[in-house]
């Protein structure tokens, strides 16, 4: 079985965000595998263990993303591929990224592609469904359970809290939701093995792409921080007194009840 | 200064979702002299048409088919592509909901179009439409536009106010013929976990619990309070990890990002991860026994004490308020 994971290197979710010169300041920040992509990597490894086959993790980015690719290899993926954005303009968007991924996948044989349902930095969740469309394969997003039997996939999806049980055929792209599995930590032997596993870097030439075809379809005009929230009032007294004060404030000051 | 805007309305459990009215309002902001057409998709949805017109739609398109009863990517994509082909809208707005998130990027890829996802505000600057959207789960915001071609965005529920109902409005309702083929997803079952409950994304009031709630049973007083307020129950990652509740309730950078009018954080310490998901709520109330908990830094009103003492009293008082109102 040919199993692929599309993943993204993101800001650690506990990092504080600062804006500098219209951009999010990445100086000194911790980076991690996008948490939702960790579910995808874990599920891919579970699939491989159950069905035989090979897990390839693919990311679009610069050489810094090699660290996160190595982490995925240490978790148990077999191969890693970096689609290098070095030749591109600063402003890339979901169109750019998905076209690069599609160019890569057009030369691969795949049964299933897994990704996170959203990246916690940008929060758009566009790339995976765009990729499925460009490859003309079916997609199931926000999955919480995956069973594959031959070419048949039975999947549970989280649809705003309800569970949808669906069936479809491979090839398929899925995006993973929390609750799907518990991602493993890389083991020490895993980390040692990962150093020797193949990590391939492909640039635009290798993908037979031209910079002009990849120009972003959207542009960012501004980035800014929300107004700082002022700490409010701590209410005094016994529980009953605090509650009484709260109700009064919600009615007269906040006017929400 | 005029654009013809197509918006997708969404219904759930036999009712229009509020976000349908919000996308119409969003469409009005950019239509100028142009029109806002609302598209209804489903098995039997034509009866919603009048409501959409009263909330600002100039025309309603209805696409009905038994295969459209429940959302699937293939079926809805085909309908949208057919309608886009026949209507050639200048702008397309889709709710940023479970189905909208699944559908919009696929359409954008098919149309080779830009797409701005999860929009919370829209403004028109000259001819250009500028969208505001949260990034890093609301720790920051960005303003984006689509460079050329179709102006395409998904709109987050609960952020752009719907227009007032105007029952004097009238407009045409047009049936759209749909031709569906090669549907690859078969829906076997839908397990309703949220029936009768308010959707977190659209809730005006959220009562959320953290580790301080201590057990699944500990969530019962939160549910009771949420019911009184007509709100929804949410949770922190800590509470979900500890299996006090389902991950579908998780609010935070991983989990849902919510913007209710009133957010009541109960036994939640307020890790950055959680704050990212709720700090843009309009009014935040925190109940925690640890006076130093970081949740108090973002709370408008803080109650320091044992949540199991405070909640029952709070619920009783809200009952009185609701009864008296």
XYZ file of C-alpha atoms in Angstrom:
582
model
C 0.000 0.000 0.000
C 1.338 3.410 -0.960
C 0.559 5.776 1.882
C 1.407 9.471 1.764
C 1.153 12.191 4.370
C 1.143 15.895 3.557
C 2.409 17.847 6.532
C 3.342 21.357 7.568
C 5.870 22.827 9.922
C 4.109 25.309 12.200
C 4.585 27.554 15.166
C 4.240 25.771 18.490
C 0.694 26.323 19.764
C 1.991 27.658 23.079
C 4.091 30.401 21.437
C 3.133 34.034 21.806
C 2.608 35.760 18.462
C 4.287 39.108 17.712
C 4.031 41.115 14.503
C 7.143 42.750 13.094
C 7.193 44.670 9.790
C 3.787 43.312 8.826
C 4.799 39.709 9.405
C 4.560 37.274 12.257
C 7.918 37.393 13.992
C 9.448 33.915 13.873
C 12.684 34.898 15.569
C 13.486 32.403 18.303
C 10.074 30.717 18.092
C 9.679 26.983 18.555
C 8.429 25.069 15.539
C 6.651 21.737 15.514
C 4.789 19.439 13.169
C 1.288 20.885 12.835
C -0.609 18.992 15.602
C -3.342 17.803 13.215
C -0.680 16.460 10.841
C 0.678 14.354 13.704
C -2.621 12.462 13.676
C -2.116 11.916 9.937
C 1.411 10.575 10.436
C 0.287 8.275 13.246
C -2.643 6.947 11.197
C -0.359 6.373 8.203
C 2.013 4.302 10.339
C -0.908 2.310 11.774
C -2.151 1.662 8.212
C 1.280 0.504 7.135
C 1.549 -1.856 10.079
C -1.844 -3.379 9.224
C -1.566 -3.506 5.441
C 2.132 -3.516 4.605
C 3.405 -0.806 2.378
C 5.331 2.367 2.687
C 4.737 5.755 4.279
C 6.095 8.861 2.559
C 5.776 12.267 4.241
C 5.748 15.303 1.984
C 6.011 18.953 2.891
C 6.301 22.245 1.055
C 8.762 24.684 2.572
C 12.396 25.548 2.961
C 15.278 23.515 4.338
C 14.281 24.339 7.899
C 11.377 21.921 7.478
C 13.895 19.062 7.306
C 13.816 18.955 11.110
C 10.080 18.199 11.184
C 10.446 15.697 8.322
C 13.116 13.882 10.358
C 10.726 13.805 13.325
C 8.107 12.135 11.111
C 10.721 9.617 9.966
C 11.621 8.978 13.598
C 7.950 8.290 14.373
C 8.052 5.560 11.712
C 7.565 7.034 8.235
C 9.859 5.491 5.604
C 10.669 8.357 3.275
C 10.479 12.126 3.332
C 10.170 14.623 0.516
C 10.715 18.380 0.713
C 9.223 20.446 -2.081
C 11.479 23.442 -1.905
C 9.997 26.950 -2.121
C 13.382 28.657 -2.337
C 12.826 29.798 -5.942
C 9.479 31.369 -5.137
C 8.394 34.866 -4.216
C 7.710 35.697 -0.622
C 3.962 35.640 -1.029
C 2.798 32.092 -1.585
C -0.742 30.973 -0.849
C -2.848 27.812 -0.813
C -3.020 27.867 -4.587
C 0.780 27.812 -4.842
C 1.265 25.064 -2.261
C -1.440 22.789 -3.635
C -0.184 23.159 -7.213
C 3.302 22.145 -6.069
C 1.949 19.127 -4.223
C -0.194 18.146 -7.209
C 2.824 18.335 -9.515
C 4.642 15.960 -7.178
C 1.744 13.518 -6.803
C 1.122 13.335 -10.532
C 4.289 11.239 -10.744
C 3.476 9.005 -7.771
C 1.364 5.930 -7.323
C -0.719 6.433 -4.220
C -3.590 4.639 -2.501
C -4.243 7.155 0.226
C -3.068 10.642 1.145
C -3.520 11.817 4.735
C -3.232 15.333 6.083
C -4.325 17.396 9.064
C -7.739 19.027 8.791
C -6.274 22.465 9.387
C -2.896 24.027 10.169
C -2.906 25.844 13.485
C -0.952 28.820 12.155
C -2.877 29.874 9.065
C -6.092 28.099 9.992
C -7.547 27.948 6.480
C -7.617 24.204 5.821
C -7.453 24.737 2.072
C -4.459 22.784 0.844
C -5.691 19.206 1.298
C -9.104 19.626 -0.414
C -7.445 21.657 -3.185
C -4.963 18.826 -3.695
C -7.736 16.215 -3.868
C -9.462 18.281 -6.559
C -6.288 18.732 -8.586
C -5.700 14.967 -8.446
C -9.385 14.302 -9.165
C -9.758 11.940 -6.212
C -12.390 11.779 -3.498
C -11.837 13.416 -0.120
C -13.184 12.918 3.370
C -12.362 15.677 5.823
C -12.209 15.763 9.647
C -12.113 11.993 10.053
C -12.094 10.323 13.478
C -11.948 6.674 12.373
C -10.511 4.931 9.324
C -10.875 1.304 8.255
C -9.494 0.052 4.987
C -10.421 -3.317 3.514
C -8.921 -3.901 0.082
C -9.926 -0.819 -1.888
C -12.893 -0.015 0.340
C -12.605 2.655 3.007
C -15.091 3.002 5.860
C -14.676 6.280 7.624
C -16.203 8.170 10.512
C -16.228 11.946 10.178
C -16.753 14.614 12.807
C -19.440 16.869 11.383
C -19.839 19.646 13.903
C -20.059 17.196 16.774
C -22.190 14.566 15.021
C -20.586 11.426 13.616
C -21.096 10.620 9.958
C -20.290 7.061 8.869
C -19.399 6.867 5.184
C -17.985 4.435 2.645
C -15.896 5.119 -0.393
C -13.204 3.614 -2.586
C -9.479 4.255 -2.758
C -7.635 6.270 -3.955
C -8.678 8.775 -1.345
C -7.511 11.852 0.506
C -8.476 12.228 4.152
C -7.900 15.015 6.667
C -7.511 14.034 10.286
C -9.376 15.354 13.280
C -8.597 15.116 16.942
C -9.805 11.838 18.433
C -8.574 9.747 15.483
C -5.612 8.360 17.395
C -2.917 9.183 19.909
C 0.267 10.148 18.027
C 3.347 8.263 19.241
C 6.516 9.965 20.369
C 9.638 9.119 18.380
C 11.605 6.397 20.178
C 15.363 6.624 20.604
C 16.003 3.787 18.098
C 13.464 5.527 15.826
C 15.469 8.746 15.999
C 18.692 6.872 15.179
C 17.084 5.078 12.233
C 15.560 8.311 10.931
C 19.003 9.749 10.296
C 19.589 7.110 7.625
C 16.183 7.213 5.982
C 15.897 8.941 2.592
C 14.990 12.636 2.550
C 14.648 13.968 -0.960
C 14.515 17.654 -1.892
C 12.779 18.651 -5.115
C 12.855 22.138 -6.577
C 10.590 23.702 -9.188
C 12.680 22.284 -12.059
C 12.374 18.782 -10.649
C 8.607 19.262 -10.477
C 8.541 20.643 -14.015
C 6.942 23.830 -12.739
C 7.482 27.426 -13.649
C 7.526 30.215 -11.074
C 4.942 32.178 -13.080
C 2.377 29.400 -12.885
C 2.598 29.420 -9.112
C 1.917 33.066 -8.410
C -0.372 33.458 -5.401
C -4.034 34.182 -6.162
C -4.528 36.154 -2.976
C -2.523 38.894 -1.340
C -2.052 39.889 2.248
C -2.604 43.579 2.837
C -1.965 43.740 6.557
C -1.332 41.686 9.678
C -2.078 42.959 13.142
C -2.632 41.907 16.732
C -6.059 42.136 18.337
C -6.420 44.922 20.896
C -4.952 43.798 24.181
C -7.632 42.503 26.476
C -7.658 44.380 29.770
C -7.909 42.243 32.857
C -11.361 42.805 34.260
C -12.840 42.897 37.684
C -12.419 40.218 40.303
C -15.544 40.060 42.366
C -15.427 39.858 46.137
C -17.248 38.062 48.856
C -19.024 34.798 49.440
C -20.188 32.804 46.382
C -23.724 34.198 46.657
C -22.428 37.773 46.814
C -20.113 37.251 43.842
C -22.954 35.773 41.809
C -25.270 38.640 42.686
C -22.624 41.167 41.636
C -21.932 39.252 38.412
C -25.582 39.154 37.384
C -25.840 42.880 38.009
C -22.736 43.619 35.925
C -23.822 41.362 33.070
C -27.128 43.222 32.931
C -26.089 46.795 33.428
C -22.471 47.003 32.275
C -21.895 44.211 29.737
C -25.566 44.105 28.715
C -25.435 40.513 27.546
C -28.381 39.181 29.539
C -18.941 49.566 -7.728
C -21.401 46.832 -8.338
C -20.954 43.135 -7.949
C -23.263 40.228 -8.411
C -22.791 38.093 -5.349
C -23.764 34.464 -4.944
C -24.071 33.142 -1.397
C -24.671 29.588 -0.245
C -27.381 29.183 2.385
C -27.182 26.250 4.750
C -29.880 24.352 6.573
C -29.635 21.797 9.335
C -32.283 19.612 10.938
C -35.067 21.255 8.947
C -34.096 24.827 9.723
C -31.979 27.468 8.065
C -28.776 28.044 9.961
C -28.245 31.572 11.144
C -25.021 31.803 9.137
C -27.184 31.768 5.989
C -28.468 35.226 6.932
C -24.962 36.328 7.848
C -23.561 35.454 4.401
C -26.393 37.451 2.828
C -25.442 40.434 5.021
C -21.799 39.901 4.048
C -22.814 39.783 0.385
C -24.715 43.070 0.738
C -21.543 44.750 1.977
C -19.814 44.155 -1.344
C -22.704 44.020 -3.843
C -23.109 47.793 -4.187
C -25.613 48.289 -7.029
C -25.424 44.583 -7.830
C -27.576 41.799 -6.463
C -27.205 39.123 -3.837
C -28.503 35.740 -4.904
C -28.820 33.000 -2.307
C -28.499 29.361 -3.283
C -30.433 26.700 -1.377
C -29.205 23.146 -1.789
C -30.912 20.066 -0.367
C -33.657 17.514 -0.810
C -36.595 19.721 0.042
C -35.524 23.266 0.813
C -37.599 25.559 -1.424
C -39.783 26.563 1.543
C -36.841 28.480 3.053
C -36.794 30.861 0.111
C -39.056 33.533 1.585
C -37.037 33.722 4.785
C -33.863 34.382 2.784
C -35.553 37.147 0.827
C -36.859 38.775 4.000
C -33.307 38.734 5.324
C -31.918 40.538 2.306
C -31.534 38.130 -0.626
C -32.620 39.661 -3.950
C -33.212 36.317 -5.577
C -33.147 32.702 -4.425
C -31.951 29.750 -6.450
C -33.143 26.325 -5.367
C -31.298 23.118 -6.200
C -33.220 20.069 -4.994
C -32.337 16.409 -5.425
C -32.617 13.338 -3.218
C -28.814 12.977 -3.389
C -28.447 16.446 -1.864
C -30.209 15.575 1.392
C -26.912 15.258 3.245
C -23.795 17.105 2.178
C -21.251 15.182 0.135
C -18.274 16.761 -1.577
C -19.002 15.416 -5.066
C -22.705 16.269 -5.178
C -22.451 19.783 -3.756
C -19.408 20.565 -5.879
C -21.302 19.647 -9.025
C -24.276 21.830 -8.057
C -22.074 24.812 -7.257
C -20.086 24.464 -10.478
C -23.308 24.323 -12.506
C -24.703 27.414 -10.778
C -21.419 29.330 -11.080
C -21.367 28.457 -14.773
C -24.898 29.734 -15.361
C -24.823 32.774 -13.063
C -21.176 33.872 -13.493
C -21.091 35.675 -10.130
C -18.408 38.278 -9.391
C -18.220 37.095 -5.800
C -19.018 33.857 -3.985
C -19.509 33.571 -0.221
C -19.880 30.238 1.550
C -20.389 29.631 5.301
C -17.202 28.515 7.054
C -18.926 25.454 8.462
C -18.126 21.773 8.319
C -19.466 21.483 4.762
C -18.270 24.903 3.610
C -14.716 24.130 4.715
C -14.857 20.870 2.770
C -16.393 22.384 -0.347
C -14.868 25.828 -0.887
C -11.200 24.848 -1.387
C -12.231 22.188 -3.909
C -14.227 24.722 -5.892
C -11.317 27.162 -5.719
C -8.931 24.518 -7.068
C -11.330 23.588 -9.864
C -11.778 27.260 -10.803
C -8.052 28.028 -10.318
C -9.224 30.769 -8.008
C -7.967 32.401 -4.871
C -9.969 31.837 -1.702
C -9.927 33.654 1.616
C -11.072 31.297 4.386
C -12.699 31.971 7.736
C -13.531 35.612 7.268
C -14.801 37.656 10.226
C -15.115 41.041 8.520
C -15.479 42.472 5.032
C -14.842 45.975 3.743
C -14.782 47.476 0.308
C -11.850 49.768 -0.436
C -12.407 51.270 -3.862
C -13.017 48.331 -6.170
C -11.168 45.964 -3.909
C -12.788 43.705 -1.345
C -10.662 43.325 1.777
C -11.328 40.423 4.108
C -10.222 40.209 7.729
C -9.481 36.761 9.099
C -7.926 35.400 12.272
C -4.577 33.615 12.100
C -2.847 31.631 14.826
C -6.354 30.885 16.131
C -7.116 34.499 16.830
C -3.777 35.442 18.372
C -3.414 37.725 15.339
C -5.402 38.864 12.297
C -4.640 39.429 8.649
C -6.329 41.401 5.889
C -6.417 39.665 2.545
C -7.847 40.146 -0.896
C -8.240 37.934 -3.927
C -5.842 39.246 -6.570
C -8.039 38.773 -9.632
C -11.102 36.942 -10.868
C -13.806 35.591 -8.600
C -13.906 37.217 -5.157
C -14.234 34.079 -3.066
C -14.408 33.660 0.706
C -15.813 31.511 3.484
C -17.493 33.418 6.318
C -17.167 32.410 9.954
C -20.530 32.079 11.753
C -21.413 34.554 14.500
C -19.269 37.469 13.300
C -21.057 39.430 10.600
C -24.458 40.553 11.863
C -27.490 39.433 9.874
C -29.816 42.151 8.570
C -33.153 42.899 10.204
C -36.071 40.844 8.920
C -38.040 42.900 6.411
C -41.301 41.125 5.620
C -42.179 43.639 2.916
C -39.313 42.464 0.707
C -40.063 40.335 -2.303
C -37.896 38.530 -4.814
C -37.880 35.797 -7.361
C -37.283 32.135 -6.541
C -35.823 30.096 -9.367
C -35.425 26.366 -9.595
C -32.068 25.125 -10.763
C -31.959 21.820 -12.600
C -29.244 19.584 -11.236
C -27.420 16.817 -12.953
C -25.430 14.639 -10.556
C -23.106 11.826 -11.505
C -20.233 9.702 -10.212
C -20.931 10.289 -6.532
C -18.123 8.553 -4.707
C -19.171 8.847 -1.064
C -21.986 6.713 0.357
C -23.410 7.873 3.682
C -24.219 4.848 5.814
C -25.257 6.481 9.042
C -25.318 9.727 10.955
C -24.957 9.386 14.692
C -26.509 12.486 16.207
C -24.656 13.563 19.306
C -25.778 17.141 19.233
C -29.545 16.835 18.649
C -31.427 19.559 20.334
C -28.193 21.159 21.445
C -26.887 24.509 20.354
C -23.981 24.343 17.902
C -20.753 25.614 19.484
C -19.803 27.685 16.448
C -23.116 29.534 16.446
C -23.778 29.658 20.180
C -24.379 33.092 21.719
C -23.466 31.727 25.151
C -20.862 29.083 25.942
C -20.211 27.480 29.313
C -16.831 25.743 29.132
C -15.207 23.423 31.651
C -11.596 22.561 32.320
C -9.653 20.164 34.498
C -11.105 21.866 37.558
C -14.434 20.232 36.737
C -12.744 16.991 37.832
C -14.961 14.380 36.119
C -17.518 13.710 33.395
C -20.175 14.041 36.117
C -18.727 17.398 37.027
C -19.927 18.697 33.646
C -23.584 18.239 34.616
C -23.918 21.576 36.432
C -22.301 23.234 33.376
C -24.867 21.624 31.093
C -27.643 22.795 33.336
C -26.363 26.367 33.251
C -25.920 26.244 29.461
C -29.494 24.996 29.075
C -30.874 27.860 31.143
C -28.955 30.348 29.013
C -29.825 28.653 25.709
C -26.115 28.107 25.173
C -23.657 25.318 24.437
C -21.118 23.457 26.551
C -17.444 23.556 25.599
C -14.234 22.272 27.163
C -10.517 22.861 27.420
C -7.973 20.412 26.031
C -7.173 19.327 29.583
C -10.767 18.264 30.185
C -10.899 16.380 26.862
C -7.543 14.678 27.442
C -8.796 13.586 30.865
C -11.855 12.111 29.072
C -14.371 14.227 30.943
C -15.963 14.965 27.575
C -15.759 14.438 23.838
C -13.076 16.112 21.710
C -15.839 17.649 19.610
C -16.344 20.078 22.506
C -12.721 21.218 22.657
C -12.091 24.943 22.355
C -8.578 26.183 21.683
C -5.828 26.420 19.119
C -6.371 22.738 18.506
C -10.132 22.457 18.649
C -12.766 25.023 17.895
C -12.342 28.757 17.824
C -15.448 30.483 19.139
C -16.711 34.045 19.481
C -19.904 33.992 21.555
C -21.400 37.033 23.257
C -20.865 35.452 26.663
C -18.179 32.904 27.526
C -18.190 31.399 30.995
C -14.919 29.581 31.745
C -15.339 27.175 34.628
C -12.314 25.541 36.245
C -10.157 26.492 33.264
C -6.694 27.792 34.094
C -6.299 29.590 30.760
C -3.297 28.131 28.913
C -2.323 30.028 25.724
C -3.643 27.019 23.780
C -7.129 27.582 25.246
C -7.075 31.394 25.172
C -6.429 31.243 21.419
C -9.815 29.607 20.961
C -11.967 31.974 23.005
C -10.235 35.255 23.798
C -12.208 37.124 21.116
C -15.491 36.362 22.871
C -17.374 39.549 23.639
C -17.717 39.067 27.394
C -15.696 36.549 29.386
C -16.543 35.331 32.873
C -14.042 33.137 34.706
C -14.740 30.953 37.707
C -11.619 29.456 39.276
C -10.376 28.788 42.753
C -6.813 29.750 41.858
C -6.682 33.516 42.099
C -3.484 33.561 40.003
C -4.909 31.551 37.072
C -4.069 33.257 33.744
C -7.723 33.030 32.670
C -8.337 36.040 34.942
C -6.027 38.116 32.710
C -8.531 37.934 29.851
C -11.742 37.704 31.865
C -14.013 40.721 32.121
C -15.403 39.347 35.368
C -13.646 36.914 37.652
C -15.177 34.841 40.423
C -12.637 33.288 42.762
C -13.942 30.238 44.544
C -15.033 26.642 44.294
C -16.972 26.143 41.086
C -19.182 23.517 42.716
C -20.316 26.153 45.248
C -20.719 28.924 42.715
C -22.375 27.159 39.775
C -25.599 26.049 41.488
C -26.160 29.570 42.828
C -25.384 31.075 39.433
C -27.813 28.718 37.710
C -30.573 29.582 40.197
C -29.996 33.313 39.737
C -30.027 33.023 35.923
C -33.278 31.055 36.229
C -34.778 33.985 38.114
C -33.456 36.440 35.521
C -34.925 34.418 32.664
C -38.239 33.986 34.475
C -38.415 37.692 35.220
C -37.366 38.846 31.743
